[in-house]
PDB file of C-alpha atoms in Angstrom:
ATOM      1  CA  MET A   1      41.199   2.103 -14.469  1.00  0.00           C
ATOM      2  CA  LYS A   2      42.770   5.486 -13.845  1.00  0.00           C
ATOM      3  CA  ILE A   3      41.101   7.896 -11.406  1.00  0.00           C
ATOM      4  CA  SER A   4      41.316  10.711 -13.979  1.00  0.00           C
ATOM      5  CA  LEU A   5      38.853   8.818 -16.182  1.00  0.00           C
ATOM      6  CA  PHE A   6      36.162   9.004 -13.479  1.00  0.00           C
ATOM      7  CA  TYR A   7      35.846  12.796 -13.696  1.00  0.00           C
ATOM      8  CA  GLY A   8      32.866  13.753 -15.857  1.00  0.00           C
ATOM      9  CA  MET A   9      31.952  10.103 -16.451  1.00  0.00           C
ATOM     10  CA  LYS A  10      28.259   9.271 -16.659  1.00  0.00           C
ATOM     11  CA  ILE A  11      26.920   7.484 -13.577  1.00  0.00           C
ATOM     12  CA  GLU A  12      23.662   5.544 -13.332  1.00  0.00           C
ATOM     13  CA  SER A  13      21.923   3.689 -10.523  1.00  0.00           C
ATOM     14  CA  THR A  14      20.242   0.327 -10.884  1.00  0.00           C
ATOM     15  CA  ALA A  15      17.019   2.201 -10.002  1.00  0.00           C
ATOM     16  CA  GLY A  16      17.436   4.702 -12.870  1.00  0.00           C
ATOM     17  CA  LYS A  17      18.978   7.740 -11.133  1.00  0.00           C
ATOM     18  CA  SER A  18      21.658   9.251 -13.349  1.00  0.00           C
ATOM     19  CA  GLY A  19      24.225  12.035 -13.485  1.00  0.00           C
ATOM     20  CA  TYR A  20      27.973  12.504 -13.779  1.00  0.00           C
ATOM     21  CA  VAL A  21      31.027  12.371 -11.484  1.00  0.00           C
ATOM     22  CA  ILE A  22      32.272  15.697 -10.045  1.00  0.00           C
ATOM     23  CA  SER A  23      35.008  14.450  -7.731  1.00  0.00           C
ATOM     24  CA  VAL A  24      36.635  11.315  -6.394  1.00  0.00           C
ATOM     25  CA  ASN A  25      37.330  11.019  -2.657  1.00  0.00           C
ATOM     26  CA  VAL A  26      39.914   8.654  -1.191  1.00  0.00           C
ATOM     27  CA  ARG A  27      41.109   7.732   2.296  1.00  0.00           C
ATOM     28  CA  GLY A  28      44.564   6.240   2.509  1.00  0.00           C
ATOM     29  CA  ASP A  29      44.801   3.694  -0.287  1.00  0.00           C
ATOM     30  CA  ARG A  30      41.019   3.242  -0.663  1.00  0.00           C
ATOM     31  CA  LEU A  31      38.472   4.849  -2.935  1.00  0.00           C
ATOM     32  CA  GLU A  32      35.773   6.037  -0.485  1.00  0.00           C
ATOM     33  CA  TYR A  33      33.097   7.736  -2.565  1.00  0.00           C
ATOM     34  CA  LEU A  34      32.243   9.583  -5.733  1.00  0.00           C
ATOM     35  CA  LYS A  35      30.679  13.028  -5.519  1.00  0.00           C
ATOM     36  CA  CYS A  36      28.207  13.345  -8.371  1.00  0.00           C
ATOM     37  CA  ALA A  37      25.575  15.683  -9.781  1.00  0.00           C
ATOM     38  CA  ASP A  38      22.389  14.993 -11.696  1.00  0.00           C
ATOM     39  CA  MET A  39      21.349  16.909 -14.806  1.00  0.00           C
ATOM     40  CA  ASN A  40      19.791  19.646 -12.607  1.00  0.00           C
ATOM     41  CA  GLU A  41      23.128  20.056 -10.779  1.00  0.00           C
ATOM     42  CA  ASN A  42      21.762  18.510  -7.560  1.00  0.00           C
ATOM     43  CA  GLU A  43      24.701  16.830  -5.868  1.00  0.00           C
ATOM     44  CA  PHE A  44      24.670  13.305  -4.456  1.00  0.00           C
ATOM     45  CA  ILE A  45      27.280  10.912  -3.111  1.00  0.00           C
ATOM     46  CA  VAL A  46      27.899   7.326  -4.197  1.00  0.00           C
ATOM     47  CA  ASP A  47      29.711   5.115  -1.703  1.00  0.00           C
ATOM     48  CA  ALA A  48      32.461   3.155  -3.482  1.00  0.00           C
ATOM     49  CA  GLN A  49      31.119  -0.064  -1.932  1.00  0.00           C
ATOM     50  CA  ASN A  50      27.860   0.461  -3.861  1.00  0.00           C
ATOM     51  CA  ILE A  51      29.528   0.526  -7.278  1.00  0.00           C
ATOM     52  CA  VAL A  52      28.291  -2.499  -9.193  1.00  0.00           C
ATOM     53  CA  SER A  53      30.419  -2.009 -12.320  1.00  0.00           C
ATOM     54  CA  TYR A  54      32.376   0.580 -14.222  1.00  0.00           C
ATOM     55  CA  GLY A  55      33.539   0.691 -17.765  1.00  0.00           C
ATOM     56  CA  GLU A  56      34.804   3.156 -20.326  1.00  0.00           C
ATOM     57  CA  ASP A  57      31.459   4.917 -20.827  1.00  0.00           C
ATOM     58  CA  LYS A  58      29.612   4.804 -17.473  1.00  0.00           C
ATOM     59  CA  ILE A  59      29.540   3.664 -13.858  1.00  0.00           C
ATOM     60  CA  ILE A  60      26.641   1.593 -12.509  1.00  0.00           C
ATOM     61  CA  PHE A  61      25.855   1.799  -8.798  1.00  0.00           C
ATOM     62  CA  GLU A  62      23.238   0.489  -6.404  1.00  0.00           C
ATOM     63  CA  ASP A  63      21.323   3.381  -4.833  1.00  0.00           C
ATOM     64  CA  ARG A  64      21.569   2.206  -1.213  1.00  0.00           C
ATOM     65  CA  GLU A  65      20.431   5.605   0.077  1.00  0.00           C
ATOM     66  CA  ALA A  66      17.076   5.267  -1.708  1.00  0.00           C
ATOM     67  CA  ALA A  67      16.795   1.653  -0.535  1.00  0.00           C
ATOM     68  CA  MET A  68      17.425   2.705   3.066  1.00  0.00           C
ATOM     69  CA  ARG A  69      14.759   5.425   2.856  1.00  0.00           C
ATOM     70  CA  ALA A  70      12.278   2.882   1.452  1.00  0.00           C
ATOM     71  CA  SER A  71      12.984   0.325   4.181  1.00  0.00           C
ATOM     72  CA  VAL A  72      10.912   0.000   7.334  1.00  0.00           C
ATOM     73  CA  PRO A  73      11.997  -1.011  10.842  1.00  0.00           C
ATOM     74  CA  MET A  74      11.228  -4.643  11.604  1.00  0.00           C
ATOM     75  CA  ARG A  75       9.646  -4.815  15.024  1.00  0.00           C
ATOM     76  CA  LEU A  76       9.119  -8.289  16.440  1.00  0.00           C
ATOM     77  CA  GLY A  77       5.940  -8.877  18.425  1.00  0.00           C
ATOM     78  CA  LYS A  78       3.580  -7.521  15.761  1.00  0.00           C
ATOM     79  CA  PRO A  79       0.220  -9.291  15.481  1.00  0.00           C
ATOM     80  CA  VAL A  80      -0.023 -11.751  12.586  1.00  0.00           C
ATOM     81  CA  PHE A  81      -3.237 -12.471  10.663  1.00  0.00           C
ATOM     82  CA  ASP A  82      -4.056 -14.726   7.742  1.00  0.00           C
ATOM     83  CA  GLY A  83      -5.703 -13.425   4.578  1.00  0.00           C
ATOM     84  CA  ASN A  84      -9.157 -13.916   6.128  1.00  0.00           C
ATOM     85  CA  GLY A  85      -8.342 -11.825   9.202  1.00  0.00           C
ATOM     86  CA  ILE A  86      -7.896 -14.759  11.582  1.00  0.00           C
ATOM     87  CA  TYR A  87      -5.336 -14.022  14.288  1.00  0.00           C
ATOM     88  CA  LEU A  88      -2.366 -16.435  14.071  1.00  0.00           C
ATOM     89  CA  GLY A  89      -0.195 -15.086  16.915  1.00  0.00           C
ATOM     90  CA  THR A  90       2.685 -12.657  17.173  1.00  0.00           C
ATOM     91  CA  LEU A  91       5.758 -12.345  15.009  1.00  0.00           C
ATOM     92  CA  SER A  92       8.522 -13.889  17.084  1.00  0.00           C
ATOM     93  CA  ASP A  93      11.506 -14.006  14.710  1.00  0.00           C
ATOM     94  CA  PHE A  94      12.925 -14.209  11.184  1.00  0.00           C
ATOM     95  CA  SER A  95      15.581 -16.390   9.587  1.00  0.00           C
ATOM     96  CA  VAL A  96      18.120 -14.523   7.495  1.00  0.00           C
ATOM     97  CA  ASP A  97      20.465 -15.948   4.856  1.00  0.00           C
ATOM     98  CA  CYS A  98      23.129 -13.325   4.008  1.00  0.00           C
ATOM     99  CA  ASP A  99      20.911 -10.275   3.484  1.00  0.00           C
ATOM    100  CA  THR A 100      17.663 -12.055   2.551  1.00  0.00           C
ATOM    101  CA  LEU A 101      14.794 -12.906   4.889  1.00  0.00           C
ATOM    102  CA  THR A 102      13.956 -16.569   4.329  1.00  0.00           C
ATOM    103  CA  CYS A 103      11.182 -17.334   6.794  1.00  0.00           C
ATOM    104  CA  ALA A 104       9.108 -15.789   9.556  1.00  0.00           C
ATOM    105  CA  PHE A 105       8.282 -17.472  12.842  1.00  0.00           C
ATOM    106  CA  VAL A 106       4.886 -16.988  14.444  1.00  0.00           C
ATOM    107  CA  GLY A 107       4.917 -18.937  17.666  1.00  0.00           C
ATOM    108  CA  LYS A 108       5.805 -22.486  16.605  1.00  0.00           C
ATOM    109  CA  LYS A 109       4.588 -21.929  13.023  1.00  0.00           C
ATOM    110  CA  LYS A 110       6.977 -21.096  10.205  1.00  0.00           C
ATOM    111  CA  PHE A 111       6.045 -19.141   7.047  1.00  0.00           C
ATOM    112  CA  SER A 112       8.104 -18.343   3.961  1.00  0.00           C
ATOM    113  CA  ALA A 113       9.148 -14.683   3.923  1.00  0.00           C
ATOM    114  CA  ASN A 114       7.579 -14.448   0.443  1.00  0.00           C
ATOM    115  CA  GLU A 115       4.169 -15.199   1.955  1.00  0.00           C
ATOM    116  CA  ILE A 116       4.050 -12.249   4.358  1.00  0.00           C
ATOM    117  CA  VAL A 117       3.341  -8.536   4.108  1.00  0.00           C
ATOM    118  CA  CYS A 118       4.573  -6.359   6.978  1.00  0.00           C
ATOM    119  CA  GLY A 119       3.005  -3.128   8.169  1.00  0.00           C
ATOM    120  CA  ASP A 120       1.472  -2.234  11.531  1.00  0.00           C
ATOM    121  CA  ALA A 121       0.444  -5.884  11.537  1.00  0.00           C
ATOM    122  CA  VAL A 122       1.732  -8.841   9.542  1.00  0.00           C
ATOM    123  CA  ILE A 123      -0.528 -10.485   6.984  1.00  0.00           C
ATOM    124  CA  VAL A 124       0.157 -13.988   5.687  1.00  0.00           C
ATOM    125  CA  LYS A 125      -0.902 -14.016   2.045  1.00  0.00           C
ATOM    126  CA  PRO A 126      -3.135 -16.942   1.169  1.00  0.00           C
ATOM    127  CA  LYS A 127      -1.331 -19.585  -0.826  1.00  0.00           C
ATOM    128  CA  GLU A 128      -2.682 -19.885  -4.331  1.00  0.00           C
ATOM    129  CA  ARG A 129      -4.285 -23.243  -4.926  1.00  0.00           C
ATOM    130  CA  VAL A 130      -3.350 -25.166  -8.091  1.00  0.00           C
ATOM    131  CA  LEU A 131      -5.530 -27.546 -10.092  1.00  0.00           C
ATOM    132  CA  LYS A 132      -4.465 -31.140  -9.510  1.00  0.00           C
ATOM    133  CA  SER A 133      -6.295 -32.388 -12.628  1.00  0.00           C
ATOM    134  CA  ASP A 134      -7.971 -30.938 -15.726  1.00  0.00           C
ATOM    135  CA  VAL A 135     -11.393 -29.307 -15.393  1.00  0.00           C
ATOM    136  CA  GLU A 136     -13.479 -30.689 -18.253  1.00  0.00           C
ATOM    137  CA  LYS A 137     -16.929 -30.015 -19.665  1.00  0.00           C
ATOM    138  CA  ASP A 138     -18.509 -32.011 -22.488  1.00  0.00           C
ATOM    139  CA  GLY A 139     -15.167 -33.682 -23.309  1.00  0.00           C
ATOM    140  CA  ARG A 140     -13.185 -30.439 -23.681  1.00  0.00           C
ATOM    141  CA  VAL A 141     -10.640 -29.092 -21.215  1.00  0.00           C
ATOM    142  CA  ILE A 142     -11.673 -25.770 -19.674  1.00  0.00           C
ATOM    143  CA  LEU A 143      -8.736 -25.407 -17.277  1.00  0.00           C
ATOM    144  CA  LYS A 144      -5.544 -27.477 -17.443  1.00  0.00           C
ATOM    145  CA  GLN A 145      -3.863 -29.296 -14.595  1.00  0.00           C
ATOM    146  CA  GLY A 146      -1.320 -27.073 -12.827  1.00  0.00           C
ATOM    147  CA  THR A 147      -3.274 -23.855 -13.494  1.00  0.00           C
ATOM    148  CA  PRO A 148      -3.303 -21.558 -10.438  1.00  0.00           C
ATOM    149  CA  LEU A 149      -6.848 -21.212  -9.143  1.00  0.00           C
ATOM    150  CA  ASN A 150      -6.819 -17.419  -9.173  1.00  0.00           C
ATOM    151  CA  ARG A 151      -9.633 -14.954  -9.848  1.00  0.00           C
ATOM    152  CA  GLU A 152      -9.401 -15.297 -13.661  1.00  0.00           C
ATOM    153  CA  ALA A 153      -9.488 -19.104 -13.560  1.00  0.00           C
ATOM    154  CA  LEU A 154     -12.487 -19.086 -11.212  1.00  0.00           C
ATOM    155  CA  GLN A 155     -14.325 -16.646 -13.526  1.00  0.00           C
ATOM    156  CA  ILE A 156     -13.746 -18.990 -16.479  1.00  0.00           C
ATOM    157  CA  ALA A 157     -14.979 -21.960 -14.438  1.00  0.00           C
ATOM    158  CA  GLN A 158     -18.049 -20.042 -13.278  1.00  0.00           C
ATOM    159  CA  ARG A 159     -18.862 -18.873 -16.812  1.00  0.00           C
ATOM    160  CA  GLU A 160     -18.678 -22.507 -17.985  1.00  0.00           C
ATOM    161  CA  GLY A 161     -20.753 -23.745 -15.040  1.00  0.00           C
ATOM    162  CA  GLU A 162     -17.869 -25.720 -13.522  1.00  0.00           C
ATOM    163  CA  TYR A 163     -17.043 -23.576 -10.494  1.00  0.00           C
ATOM    164  CA  VAL A 164     -17.559 -26.414  -8.012  1.00  0.00           C
ATOM    165  CA  GLN A 165     -15.538 -28.882 -10.093  1.00  0.00           C
ATOM    166  CA  ALA A 166     -12.638 -26.393 -10.306  1.00  0.00           C
ATOM    167  CA  ASN A 167     -12.631 -25.884  -6.529  1.00  0.00           C
ATOM    168  CA  LEU A 168     -12.822 -29.601  -5.822  1.00  0.00           C
ATOM    169  CA  LYS A 169      -9.944 -30.398  -8.201  1.00  0.00           C
ATOM    170  CA  SER A 170      -7.680 -28.001  -6.298  1.00  0.00           C
ATOM    171  CA  ILE A 171      -8.033 -29.826  -2.976  1.00  0.00           C
TER     172      ILE A 171
END
């Protein structure tokens, strides 16, 4: 693609920010960044490394600047609690695969990174229990096997008078 085609081209982030290209900046033989403006003429810069794709009608980029502002520093040593407020220990480390956190280490325990919420303290979200067999009443199935035992499922079981059966079939 020719550099001249970039000028005035529509640009859009994966997060929805949009505008158009004002100038193209290079260093040596490398495209460094695009200087852009939104519809209110507020200027912003798009690093060339953040360009996801470009075509004849628009350029798509990942808004790394917004992602960096939304990120929080990860401080090891934070206290870790389960969903019931029981202290589990301190956050000792994380495993990282490329740029994705895979698991958190709390002492000798290991938790999936999807199960934790980080703030001033770390909370391990309770795992959702799943029904291991159908919950039945009077020969009809109220809740099917494999249904997550969430709030809605427990309300259905309680309304049908099978709250205890539903809880027991998730163990």
